[in-house]
């Protein structure tokens, strides 16, 4: 079978976690799976996954590498079945003290990187009537305190996926969003490592004001990660989005993702109460006894 008869997929963020699992599963199903990685060590590991996996040097924050990767895939002549925009990071911390540059970095990877990957590969997807799959999160429906940058990026990614699905429908390109719940993935370990560095830079004020709440949220994150679903479960949803005759717009993956999607529909005050209870956060402080506070409806 020559290259033009074989179908290929591109998966970003494939050095570990969901991306590596998706590349492996798709390779096992007969696709040539281009695994997007950023360095030589990750490329060696990707190439060793399966005979059908090809390491693809690609940094989603560097448009030049994205364009070079797209040109490389096009030159090989495979029929591009789909692109999986999976690369992501998790930035966490109290918004009151979090440097805005950290929030920008979150969006550069999770949002702008995903969009630039889509833009670079869309000419090939148009030619092959391919598919575009974004890996979001249930946090894109339910903002979680102290990981707000991550949640915000997934809200934004959800909006991009929804808009692109309508914009690209006339071209025959299906767009799907994967919304997993808790997953056993290195992204949170990387986030915890970054948290230690970030807390050192935030200063004592942040720790004094939010320390107990941050500890509670991270403890819950650790519990959920340990009880989380295997990355292979998310990979199967990605494969379904790429191969189903009529792919869904959204794939909510995992029990706590389904629960989170229900909590997201609650009225704001009730939703806040549920979040505080589930994360073991303190209740709202009582209002001051007097002085300078507008009552509701006063303005």
PDB file of C-alpha atoms in Angstrom:
ATOM      1  CA  UNK A   1       0.000   0.000   0.000  1.00  0.00           C
ATOM      2  CA  UNK A   2       1.493   3.348  -1.009  1.00  0.00           C
ATOM      3  CA  UNK A   3       1.443   6.437   1.209  1.00  0.00           C
ATOM      4  CA  UNK A   4      -1.515   8.068  -0.525  1.00  0.00           C
ATOM      5  CA  UNK A   5      -3.665   5.036   0.304  1.00  0.00           C
ATOM      6  CA  UNK A   6      -2.766   5.020   4.010  1.00  0.00           C
ATOM      7  CA  UNK A   7      -4.567   7.190   6.526  1.00  0.00           C
ATOM      8  CA  UNK A   8      -2.640   9.226   9.048  1.00  0.00           C
ATOM      9  CA  UNK A   9      -3.453  11.153  12.195  1.00  0.00           C
ATOM     10  CA  UNK A  10      -1.495  13.827  14.030  1.00  0.00           C
ATOM     11  CA  UNK A  11      -1.590  13.924  17.838  1.00  0.00           C
ATOM     12  CA  UNK A  12      -0.011  16.839  19.691  1.00  0.00           C
ATOM     13  CA  UNK A  13       1.319  16.516  23.220  1.00  0.00           C
ATOM     14  CA  UNK A  14       2.117  12.852  22.625  1.00  0.00           C
ATOM     15  CA  UNK A  15       5.218  12.459  24.783  1.00  0.00           C
ATOM     16  CA  UNK A  16       3.148  10.986  27.621  1.00  0.00           C
ATOM     17  CA  UNK A  17      -0.339  10.699  29.085  1.00  0.00           C
ATOM     18  CA  UNK A  18      -3.406  10.959  26.881  1.00  0.00           C
ATOM     19  CA  UNK A  19      -1.440  11.898  23.776  1.00  0.00           C
ATOM     20  CA  UNK A  20       0.885   8.895  23.923  1.00  0.00           C
ATOM     21  CA  UNK A  21      -2.042   6.556  24.634  1.00  0.00           C
ATOM     22  CA  UNK A  22      -4.012   7.978  21.710  1.00  0.00           C
ATOM     23  CA  UNK A  23      -1.068   7.682  19.315  1.00  0.00           C
ATOM     24  CA  UNK A  24      -0.518   4.061  20.349  1.00  0.00           C
ATOM     25  CA  UNK A  25      -4.190   3.082  20.053  1.00  0.00           C
ATOM     26  CA  UNK A  26      -4.556   4.729  16.653  1.00  0.00           C
ATOM     27  CA  UNK A  27      -1.370   3.026  15.452  1.00  0.00           C
ATOM     28  CA  UNK A  28      -2.752  -0.313  16.621  1.00  0.00           C
ATOM     29  CA  UNK A  29      -5.905   0.387  14.619  1.00  0.00           C
ATOM     30  CA  UNK A  30      -3.853   0.781  11.457  1.00  0.00           C
ATOM     31  CA  UNK A  31      -3.309   4.525  11.207  1.00  0.00           C
ATOM     32  CA  UNK A  32       0.081   6.097  10.743  1.00  0.00           C
ATOM     33  CA  UNK A  33       0.149   8.081  13.982  1.00  0.00           C
ATOM     34  CA  UNK A  34       2.339  11.166  14.022  1.00  0.00           C
ATOM     35  CA  UNK A  35       3.169  11.798  17.680  1.00  0.00           C
ATOM     36  CA  UNK A  36       3.910  15.450  18.349  1.00  0.00           C
ATOM     37  CA  UNK A  37       6.898  15.824  20.694  1.00  0.00           C
ATOM     38  CA  UNK A  38       9.303  18.628  21.574  1.00  0.00           C
ATOM     39  CA  UNK A  39      12.694  16.982  22.134  1.00  0.00           C
ATOM     40  CA  UNK A  40      14.927  14.108  21.061  1.00  0.00           C
ATOM     41  CA  UNK A  41      14.340  11.952  24.140  1.00  0.00           C
ATOM     42  CA  UNK A  42      10.572  12.116  23.673  1.00  0.00           C
ATOM     43  CA  UNK A  43      11.003  11.393  19.958  1.00  0.00           C
ATOM     44  CA  UNK A  44      12.931   8.201  20.722  1.00  0.00           C
ATOM     45  CA  UNK A  45      10.209   7.049  23.132  1.00  0.00           C
ATOM     46  CA  UNK A  46       7.460   7.851  20.627  1.00  0.00           C
ATOM     47  CA  UNK A  47       9.147   5.939  17.813  1.00  0.00           C
ATOM     48  CA  UNK A  48       9.439   2.923  20.116  1.00  0.00           C
ATOM     49  CA  UNK A  49       5.704   2.817  20.875  1.00  0.00           C
ATOM     50  CA  UNK A  50       4.660   0.977  17.706  1.00  0.00           C
ATOM     51  CA  UNK A  51       5.795   0.425  14.137  1.00  0.00           C
ATOM     52  CA  UNK A  52       3.046   2.787  12.940  1.00  0.00           C
ATOM     53  CA  UNK A  53       4.010   5.645  15.279  1.00  0.00           C
ATOM     54  CA  UNK A  54       6.208   8.397  13.836  1.00  0.00           C
ATOM     55  CA  UNK A  55       7.690  11.048  16.100  1.00  0.00           C
ATOM     56  CA  UNK A  56       6.905  14.547  14.840  1.00  0.00           C
ATOM     57  CA  UNK A  57       8.871  17.484  16.220  1.00  0.00           C
ATOM     58  CA  UNK A  58       6.260  20.064  17.127  1.00  0.00           C
ATOM     59  CA  UNK A  59       6.053  22.742  19.818  1.00  0.00           C
ATOM     60  CA  UNK A  60       2.560  24.250  19.948  1.00  0.00           C
ATOM     61  CA  UNK A  61       3.978  27.566  21.211  1.00  0.00           C
ATOM     62  CA  UNK A  62       6.277  27.886  18.183  1.00  0.00           C
ATOM     63  CA  UNK A  63       4.438  28.537  14.905  1.00  0.00           C
ATOM     64  CA  UNK A  64       7.549  27.781  12.858  1.00  0.00           C
ATOM     65  CA  UNK A  65       7.699  24.206  14.191  1.00  0.00           C
ATOM     66  CA  UNK A  66       3.953  23.794  13.657  1.00  0.00           C
ATOM     67  CA  UNK A  67       4.213  24.866  10.022  1.00  0.00           C
ATOM     68  CA  UNK A  68       7.279  22.671   9.506  1.00  0.00           C
ATOM     69  CA  UNK A  69       5.426  19.684  10.962  1.00  0.00           C
ATOM     70  CA  UNK A  70       2.430  20.288   8.697  1.00  0.00           C
ATOM     71  CA  UNK A  71       4.702  20.586   5.659  1.00  0.00           C
ATOM     72  CA  UNK A  72       6.503  17.368   6.612  1.00  0.00           C
ATOM     73  CA  UNK A  73       3.258  15.400   6.907  1.00  0.00           C
ATOM     74  CA  UNK A  74       1.983  16.828   3.614  1.00  0.00           C
ATOM     75  CA  UNK A  75       5.230  15.929   1.844  1.00  0.00           C
ATOM     76  CA  UNK A  76       4.936  12.281   2.891  1.00  0.00           C
ATOM     77  CA  UNK A  77       1.651  12.036   0.998  1.00  0.00           C
ATOM     78  CA  UNK A  78      -0.551  10.287   3.552  1.00  0.00           C
ATOM     79  CA  UNK A  79      -4.285  10.939   3.587  1.00  0.00           C
ATOM     80  CA  UNK A  80      -4.772  12.920   6.768  1.00  0.00           C
ATOM     81  CA  UNK A  81      -7.710  11.413   8.632  1.00  0.00           C
ATOM     82  CA  UNK A  82      -7.553  13.768  11.582  1.00  0.00           C
ATOM     83  CA  UNK A  83      -5.664  16.058  13.920  1.00  0.00           C
ATOM     84  CA  UNK A  84      -5.907  15.671  17.691  1.00  0.00           C
ATOM     85  CA  UNK A  85      -5.079  18.908  19.530  1.00  0.00           C
ATOM     86  CA  UNK A  86      -4.114  17.452  22.890  1.00  0.00           C
ATOM     87  CA  UNK A  87      -1.056  19.367  24.117  1.00  0.00           C
ATOM     88  CA  UNK A  88      -1.749  21.108  27.396  1.00  0.00           C
ATOM     89  CA  UNK A  89      -0.396  22.334  30.709  1.00  0.00           C
ATOM     90  CA  UNK A  90      -2.031  23.159  34.044  1.00  0.00           C
ATOM     91  CA  UNK A  91      -1.323  26.465  35.794  1.00  0.00           C
ATOM     92  CA  UNK A  92      -2.719  26.847  39.295  1.00  0.00           C
ATOM     93  CA  UNK A  93      -2.772  29.321  42.145  1.00  0.00           C
ATOM     94  CA  UNK A  94      -4.897  32.064  43.713  1.00  0.00           C
ATOM     95  CA  UNK A  95      -5.862  34.615  41.076  1.00  0.00           C
ATOM     96  CA  UNK A  96      -5.254  37.472  43.498  1.00  0.00           C
ATOM     97  CA  UNK A  97      -1.523  36.729  43.470  1.00  0.00           C
ATOM     98  CA  UNK A  98      -0.988  34.743  40.270  1.00  0.00           C
ATOM     99  CA  UNK A  99       1.274  36.559  37.775  1.00  0.00           C
ATOM    100  CA  UNK A 100      -0.674  37.364  34.622  1.00  0.00           C
ATOM    101  CA  UNK A 101       2.259  36.015  32.633  1.00  0.00           C
ATOM    102  CA  UNK A 102       1.485  32.563  34.009  1.00  0.00           C
ATOM    103  CA  UNK A 103      -2.113  32.862  32.813  1.00  0.00           C
ATOM    104  CA  UNK A 104      -0.867  33.957  29.385  1.00  0.00           C
ATOM    105  CA  UNK A 105       1.422  30.920  29.272  1.00  0.00           C
ATOM    106  CA  UNK A 106      -1.584  28.721  30.047  1.00  0.00           C
ATOM    107  CA  UNK A 107      -3.483  30.173  27.090  1.00  0.00           C
ATOM    108  CA  UNK A 108      -0.464  30.073  24.769  1.00  0.00           C
ATOM    109  CA  UNK A 109      -0.329  26.294  25.113  1.00  0.00           C
ATOM    110  CA  UNK A 110      -3.928  25.204  25.661  1.00  0.00           C
ATOM    111  CA  UNK A 111      -5.765  27.679  23.428  1.00  0.00           C
ATOM    112  CA  UNK A 112      -3.567  29.545  20.953  1.00  0.00           C
ATOM    113  CA  UNK A 113      -1.404  26.478  20.377  1.00  0.00           C
ATOM    114  CA  UNK A 114      -4.457  24.348  19.609  1.00  0.00           C
ATOM    115  CA  UNK A 115      -5.797  26.973  17.212  1.00  0.00           C
ATOM    116  CA  UNK A 116      -2.488  27.365  15.384  1.00  0.00           C
ATOM    117  CA  UNK A 117      -2.204  23.602  14.970  1.00  0.00           C
ATOM    118  CA  UNK A 118      -5.715  23.531  13.508  1.00  0.00           C
ATOM    119  CA  UNK A 119      -4.914  26.395  11.133  1.00  0.00           C
ATOM    120  CA  UNK A 120      -1.707  24.764   9.922  1.00  0.00           C
ATOM    121  CA  UNK A 121      -3.288  21.384   9.147  1.00  0.00           C
ATOM    122  CA  UNK A 122      -6.678  22.531   7.857  1.00  0.00           C
ATOM    123  CA  UNK A 123      -5.604  22.659   4.186  1.00  0.00           C
ATOM    124  CA  UNK A 124      -4.815  18.932   4.385  1.00  0.00           C
ATOM    125  CA  UNK A 125      -8.006  18.194   6.326  1.00  0.00           C
ATOM    126  CA  UNK A 126     -10.032  20.001   3.662  1.00  0.00           C
ATOM    127  CA  UNK A 127      -8.454  17.874   0.955  1.00  0.00           C
ATOM    128  CA  UNK A 128      -9.197  14.631   2.806  1.00  0.00           C
ATOM    129  CA  UNK A 129     -12.505  15.582   4.480  1.00  0.00           C
ATOM    130  CA  UNK A 130     -10.705  14.863   7.725  1.00  0.00           C
ATOM    131  CA  UNK A 131     -11.600  15.467  11.338  1.00  0.00           C
ATOM    132  CA  UNK A 132     -10.455  17.816  14.057  1.00  0.00           C
ATOM    133  CA  UNK A 133     -10.489  16.675  17.674  1.00  0.00           C
ATOM    134  CA  UNK A 134      -9.789  18.949  20.631  1.00  0.00           C
ATOM    135  CA  UNK A 135      -8.986  17.486  24.027  1.00  0.00           C
ATOM    136  CA  UNK A 136     -10.690  19.694  26.563  1.00  0.00           C
ATOM    137  CA  UNK A 137     -11.811  18.930  30.102  1.00  0.00           C
ATOM    138  CA  UNK A 138     -14.928  18.935  32.211  1.00  0.00           C
ATOM    139  CA  UNK A 139     -13.211  21.953  33.796  1.00  0.00           C
ATOM    140  CA  UNK A 140     -14.262  23.698  30.592  1.00  0.00           C
ATOM    141  CA  UNK A 141     -17.823  23.579  31.909  1.00  0.00           C
ATOM    142  CA  UNK A 142     -17.153  23.997  35.614  1.00  0.00           C
ATOM    143  CA  UNK A 143     -14.628  26.575  36.824  1.00  0.00           C
ATOM    144  CA  UNK A 144     -12.613  25.168  39.713  1.00  0.00           C
ATOM    145  CA  UNK A 145     -11.093  27.545  42.291  1.00  0.00           C
ATOM    146  CA  UNK A 146      -7.301  27.779  42.378  1.00  0.00           C
ATOM    147  CA  UNK A 147      -6.970  26.137  38.969  1.00  0.00           C
ATOM    148  CA  UNK A 148      -8.863  28.956  37.261  1.00  0.00           C
ATOM    149  CA  UNK A 149      -6.282  29.493  34.476  1.00  0.00           C
ATOM    150  CA  UNK A 150      -6.643  25.857  33.451  1.00  0.00           C
ATOM    151  CA  UNK A 151     -10.443  26.034  33.619  1.00  0.00           C
ATOM    152  CA  UNK A 152     -10.492  29.303  31.667  1.00  0.00           C
ATOM    153  CA  UNK A 153      -8.331  27.817  28.925  1.00  0.00           C
ATOM    154  CA  UNK A 154     -10.671  24.841  28.604  1.00  0.00           C
ATOM    155  CA  UNK A 155     -13.730  27.126  28.511  1.00  0.00           C
ATOM    156  CA  UNK A 156     -12.030  28.992  25.656  1.00  0.00           C
ATOM    157  CA  UNK A 157     -11.131  25.755  23.871  1.00  0.00           C
ATOM    158  CA  UNK A 158     -14.745  24.652  24.105  1.00  0.00           C
ATOM    159  CA  UNK A 159     -15.830  27.904  22.432  1.00  0.00           C
ATOM    160  CA  UNK A 160     -13.284  27.428  19.638  1.00  0.00           C
ATOM    161  CA  UNK A 161     -14.460  23.862  19.051  1.00  0.00           C
ATOM    162  CA  UNK A 162     -18.116  24.903  18.963  1.00  0.00           C
ATOM    163  CA  UNK A 163     -17.440  27.721  16.493  1.00  0.00           C
ATOM    164  CA  UNK A 164     -15.148  25.671  14.266  1.00  0.00           C
ATOM    165  CA  UNK A 165     -17.682  22.854  14.129  1.00  0.00           C
ATOM    166  CA  UNK A 166     -20.167  25.208  12.459  1.00  0.00           C
ATOM    167  CA  UNK A 167     -17.597  27.046  10.343  1.00  0.00           C
ATOM    168  CA  UNK A 168     -16.084  23.853   8.928  1.00  0.00           C
ATOM    169  CA  UNK A 169     -19.280  21.855   8.414  1.00  0.00           C
ATOM    170  CA  UNK A 170     -19.678  23.065   4.789  1.00  0.00           C
ATOM    171  CA  UNK A 171     -16.187  21.694   4.088  1.00  0.00           C
ATOM    172  CA  UNK A 172     -17.156  18.269   5.411  1.00  0.00           C
ATOM    173  CA  UNK A 173     -14.779  18.514   8.379  1.00  0.00           C
ATOM    174  CA  UNK A 174     -16.217  17.173  11.630  1.00  0.00           C
ATOM    175  CA  UNK A 175     -15.049  18.811  14.858  1.00  0.00           C
ATOM    176  CA  UNK A 176     -15.314  17.055  18.212  1.00  0.00           C
ATOM    177  CA  UNK A 177     -14.428  18.029  21.771  1.00  0.00           C
ATOM    178  CA  UNK A 178     -13.299  15.411  24.293  1.00  0.00           C
ATOM    179  CA  UNK A 179     -14.234  16.362  27.872  1.00  0.00           C
ATOM    180  CA  UNK A 180     -12.601  13.954  30.315  1.00  0.00           C
ATOM    181  CA  UNK A 181     -12.886  14.046  34.073  1.00  0.00           C
ATOM    182  CA  UNK A 182     -10.075  12.947  36.389  1.00  0.00           C
ATOM    183  CA  UNK A 183      -7.359  11.068  34.522  1.00  0.00           C
ATOM    184  CA  UNK A 184      -4.161   9.408  35.685  1.00  0.00           C
ATOM    185  CA  UNK A 185      -1.891  11.690  33.692  1.00  0.00           C
ATOM    186  CA  UNK A 186       1.447  13.472  34.293  1.00  0.00           C
ATOM    187  CA  UNK A 187      -0.095  16.917  33.689  1.00  0.00           C
ATOM    188  CA  UNK A 188      -1.049  17.268  37.351  1.00  0.00           C
ATOM    189  CA  UNK A 189       2.346  16.113  38.613  1.00  0.00           C
ATOM    190  CA  UNK A 190       3.896  18.730  36.367  1.00  0.00           C
ATOM    191  CA  UNK A 191       1.396  21.212  37.761  1.00  0.00           C
ATOM    192  CA  UNK A 192       2.340  20.307  41.339  1.00  0.00           C
ATOM    193  CA  UNK A 193       6.027  20.740  40.561  1.00  0.00           C
ATOM    194  CA  UNK A 194       5.287  24.137  39.026  1.00  0.00           C
ATOM    195  CA  UNK A 195       3.135  25.003  42.040  1.00  0.00           C
ATOM    196  CA  UNK A 196       6.107  24.669  44.412  1.00  0.00           C
ATOM    197  CA  UNK A 197       8.134  27.029  42.234  1.00  0.00           C
ATOM    198  CA  UNK A 198       5.207  29.416  41.888  1.00  0.00           C
ATOM    199  CA  UNK A 199       4.470  29.542  45.608  1.00  0.00           C
ATOM    200  CA  UNK A 200       8.066  30.493  46.262  1.00  0.00           C
ATOM    201  CA  UNK A 201       7.623  33.441  43.900  1.00  0.00           C
ATOM    202  CA  UNK A 202       4.171  34.441  45.157  1.00  0.00           C
ATOM    203  CA  UNK A 203       5.544  35.381  48.544  1.00  0.00           C
ATOM    204  CA  UNK A 204       4.299  34.897  52.097  1.00  0.00           C
ATOM    205  CA  UNK A 205       1.108  36.923  51.547  1.00  0.00           C
ATOM    206  CA  UNK A 206      -0.409  34.311  49.259  1.00  0.00           C
ATOM    207  CA  UNK A 207       0.469  31.451  51.576  1.00  0.00           C
ATOM    208  CA  UNK A 208      -0.855  33.307  54.617  1.00  0.00           C
ATOM    209  CA  UNK A 209      -4.152  34.179  52.947  1.00  0.00           C
ATOM    210  CA  UNK A 210      -4.822  31.084  50.870  1.00  0.00           C
ATOM    211  CA  UNK A 211      -2.506  28.376  52.177  1.00  0.00           C
ATOM    212  CA  UNK A 212      -5.148  26.148  53.761  1.00  0.00           C
ATOM    213  CA  UNK A 213      -7.462  26.434  50.755  1.00  0.00           C
ATOM    214  CA  UNK A 214      -4.675  25.706  48.277  1.00  0.00           C
ATOM    215  CA  UNK A 215      -3.661  22.656  50.291  1.00  0.00           C
ATOM    216  CA  UNK A 216      -7.274  21.431  50.319  1.00  0.00           C
ATOM    217  CA  UNK A 217      -7.638  21.809  46.549  1.00  0.00           C
ATOM    218  CA  UNK A 218      -4.352  20.062  45.825  1.00  0.00           C
ATOM    219  CA  UNK A 219      -5.192  17.246  48.233  1.00  0.00           C
ATOM    220  CA  UNK A 220      -8.448  16.722  46.349  1.00  0.00           C
ATOM    221  CA  UNK A 221      -6.557  16.844  43.040  1.00  0.00           C
ATOM    222  CA  UNK A 222      -4.229  14.094  44.259  1.00  0.00           C
ATOM    223  CA  UNK A 223      -7.179  11.970  45.410  1.00  0.00           C
ATOM    224  CA  UNK A 224      -8.985  12.385  42.097  1.00  0.00           C
ATOM    225  CA  UNK A 225      -5.856  11.642  40.094  1.00  0.00           C
ATOM    226  CA  UNK A 226      -5.231   8.431  42.023  1.00  0.00           C
ATOM    227  CA  UNK A 227      -8.830   7.367  41.491  1.00  0.00           C
ATOM    228  CA  UNK A 228      -8.895   8.695  37.943  1.00  0.00           C
ATOM    229  CA  UNK A 229      -9.562   6.694  34.833  1.00  0.00           C
ATOM    230  CA  UNK A 230      -6.665   5.344  32.776  1.00  0.00           C
ATOM    231  CA  UNK A 231      -5.512   7.411  29.830  1.00  0.00           C
ATOM    232  CA  UNK A 232      -6.559   4.574  27.537  1.00  0.00           C
ATOM    233  CA  UNK A 233     -10.218   5.337  28.267  1.00  0.00           C
ATOM    234  CA  UNK A 234      -9.786   8.863  26.916  1.00  0.00           C
ATOM    235  CA  UNK A 235      -7.802   7.505  23.974  1.00  0.00           C
ATOM    236  CA  UNK A 236     -10.761   5.294  23.053  1.00  0.00           C
ATOM    237  CA  UNK A 237     -13.045   8.342  22.959  1.00  0.00           C
ATOM    238  CA  UNK A 238     -10.549  10.102  20.693  1.00  0.00           C
ATOM    239  CA  UNK A 239     -10.447   7.083  18.376  1.00  0.00           C
ATOM    240  CA  UNK A 240     -14.236   7.010  18.275  1.00  0.00           C
ATOM    241  CA  UNK A 241     -14.352  10.689  17.317  1.00  0.00           C
ATOM    242  CA  UNK A 242     -11.969   9.953  14.451  1.00  0.00           C
ATOM    243  CA  UNK A 243     -13.617   6.780  13.165  1.00  0.00           C
ATOM    244  CA  UNK A 244     -17.356   6.935  13.939  1.00  0.00           C
ATOM    245  CA  UNK A 245     -19.607   7.367  10.916  1.00  0.00           C
ATOM    246  CA  UNK A 246     -21.324  10.254  12.689  1.00  0.00           C
ATOM    247  CA  UNK A 247     -18.960  11.611  15.333  1.00  0.00           C
ATOM    248  CA  UNK A 248     -20.446  13.446  18.278  1.00  0.00           C
ATOM    249  CA  UNK A 249     -19.836  17.113  18.938  1.00  0.00           C
ATOM    250  CA  UNK A 250     -18.764  16.312  22.505  1.00  0.00           C
ATOM    251  CA  UNK A 251     -17.584  13.221  24.323  1.00  0.00           C
ATOM    252  CA  UNK A 252     -17.938  13.444  28.106  1.00  0.00           C
ATOM    253  CA  UNK A 253     -15.592  10.765  29.439  1.00  0.00           C
ATOM    254  CA  UNK A 254     -15.682   9.318  32.942  1.00  0.00           C
ATOM    255  CA  UNK A 255     -18.091   9.223  35.846  1.00  0.00           C
ATOM    256  CA  UNK A 256     -16.939  12.384  37.569  1.00  0.00           C
ATOM    257  CA  UNK A 257     -17.056  14.224  34.242  1.00  0.00           C
ATOM    258  CA  UNK A 258     -20.712  13.318  33.915  1.00  0.00           C
ATOM    259  CA  UNK A 259     -21.292  14.436  37.506  1.00  0.00           C
ATOM    260  CA  UNK A 260     -19.433  17.680  36.820  1.00  0.00           C
ATOM    261  CA  UNK A 261     -21.545  18.379  33.751  1.00  0.00           C
ATOM    262  CA  UNK A 262     -24.641  18.182  35.970  1.00  0.00           C
ATOM    263  CA  UNK A 263     -23.127  20.406  38.679  1.00  0.00           C
ATOM    264  CA  UNK A 264     -22.303  22.969  35.977  1.00  0.00           C
ATOM    265  CA  UNK A 265     -26.046  23.370  35.308  1.00  0.00           C
ATOM    266  CA  UNK A 266     -26.886  24.297  38.903  1.00  0.00           C
ATOM    267  CA  UNK A 267     -27.689  27.900  39.913  1.00  0.00           C
ATOM    268  CA  UNK A 268     -24.456  29.762  40.774  1.00  0.00           C
ATOM    269  CA  UNK A 269     -24.894  29.864  44.557  1.00  0.00           C
ATOM    270  CA  UNK A 270     -25.794  26.202  44.774  1.00  0.00           C
ATOM    271  CA  UNK A 271     -22.930  25.335  42.439  1.00  0.00           C
ATOM    272  CA  UNK A 272     -20.513  27.286  44.652  1.00  0.00           C
ATOM    273  CA  UNK A 273     -21.771  25.416  47.694  1.00  0.00           C
ATOM    274  CA  UNK A 274     -21.258  22.052  46.005  1.00  0.00           C
ATOM    275  CA  UNK A 275     -17.735  23.028  44.941  1.00  0.00           C
ATOM    276  CA  UNK A 276     -16.820  24.225  48.417  1.00  0.00           C
ATOM    277  CA  UNK A 277     -18.127  21.010  49.949  1.00  0.00           C
ATOM    278  CA  UNK A 278     -16.416  18.714  47.443  1.00  0.00           C
ATOM    279  CA  UNK A 279     -13.095  20.547  47.791  1.00  0.00           C
ATOM    280  CA  UNK A 280     -13.484  20.954  51.570  1.00  0.00           C
ATOM    281  CA  UNK A 281     -13.109  24.722  51.342  1.00  0.00           C
ATOM    282  CA  UNK A 282     -14.299  27.100  54.080  1.00  0.00           C
ATOM    283  CA  UNK A 283     -17.732  28.668  53.804  1.00  0.00           C
ATOM    284  CA  UNK A 284     -18.240  32.305  52.826  1.00  0.00           C
ATOM    285  CA  UNK A 285     -17.067  34.724  55.499  1.00  0.00           C
ATOM    286  CA  UNK A 286     -19.829  36.715  57.240  1.00  0.00           C
ATOM    287  CA  UNK A 287     -20.271  40.313  56.032  1.00  0.00           C
ATOM    288  CA  UNK A 288     -18.739  43.099  58.133  1.00  0.00           C
ATOM    289  CA  UNK A 289     -20.944  44.471  60.881  1.00  0.00           C
ATOM    290  CA  UNK A 290     -20.918  47.955  59.428  1.00  0.00           C
ATOM    291  CA  UNK A 291     -19.261  50.394  57.103  1.00  0.00           C
ATOM    292  CA  UNK A 292     -18.980  51.057  53.433  1.00  0.00           C
ATOM    293  CA  UNK A 293     -20.637  47.989  51.943  1.00  0.00           C
ATOM    294  CA  UNK A 294     -23.466  48.442  49.459  1.00  0.00           C
ATOM    295  CA  UNK A 295     -26.477  46.276  50.040  1.00  0.00           C
ATOM    296  CA  UNK A 296     -27.751  44.319  47.025  1.00  0.00           C
ATOM    297  CA  UNK A 297     -29.704  46.593  44.723  1.00  0.00           C
ATOM    298  CA  UNK A 298     -28.383  49.759  46.331  1.00  0.00           C
ATOM    299  CA  UNK A 299     -26.419  50.929  43.305  1.00  0.00           C
TER     300      UNK A 299
END
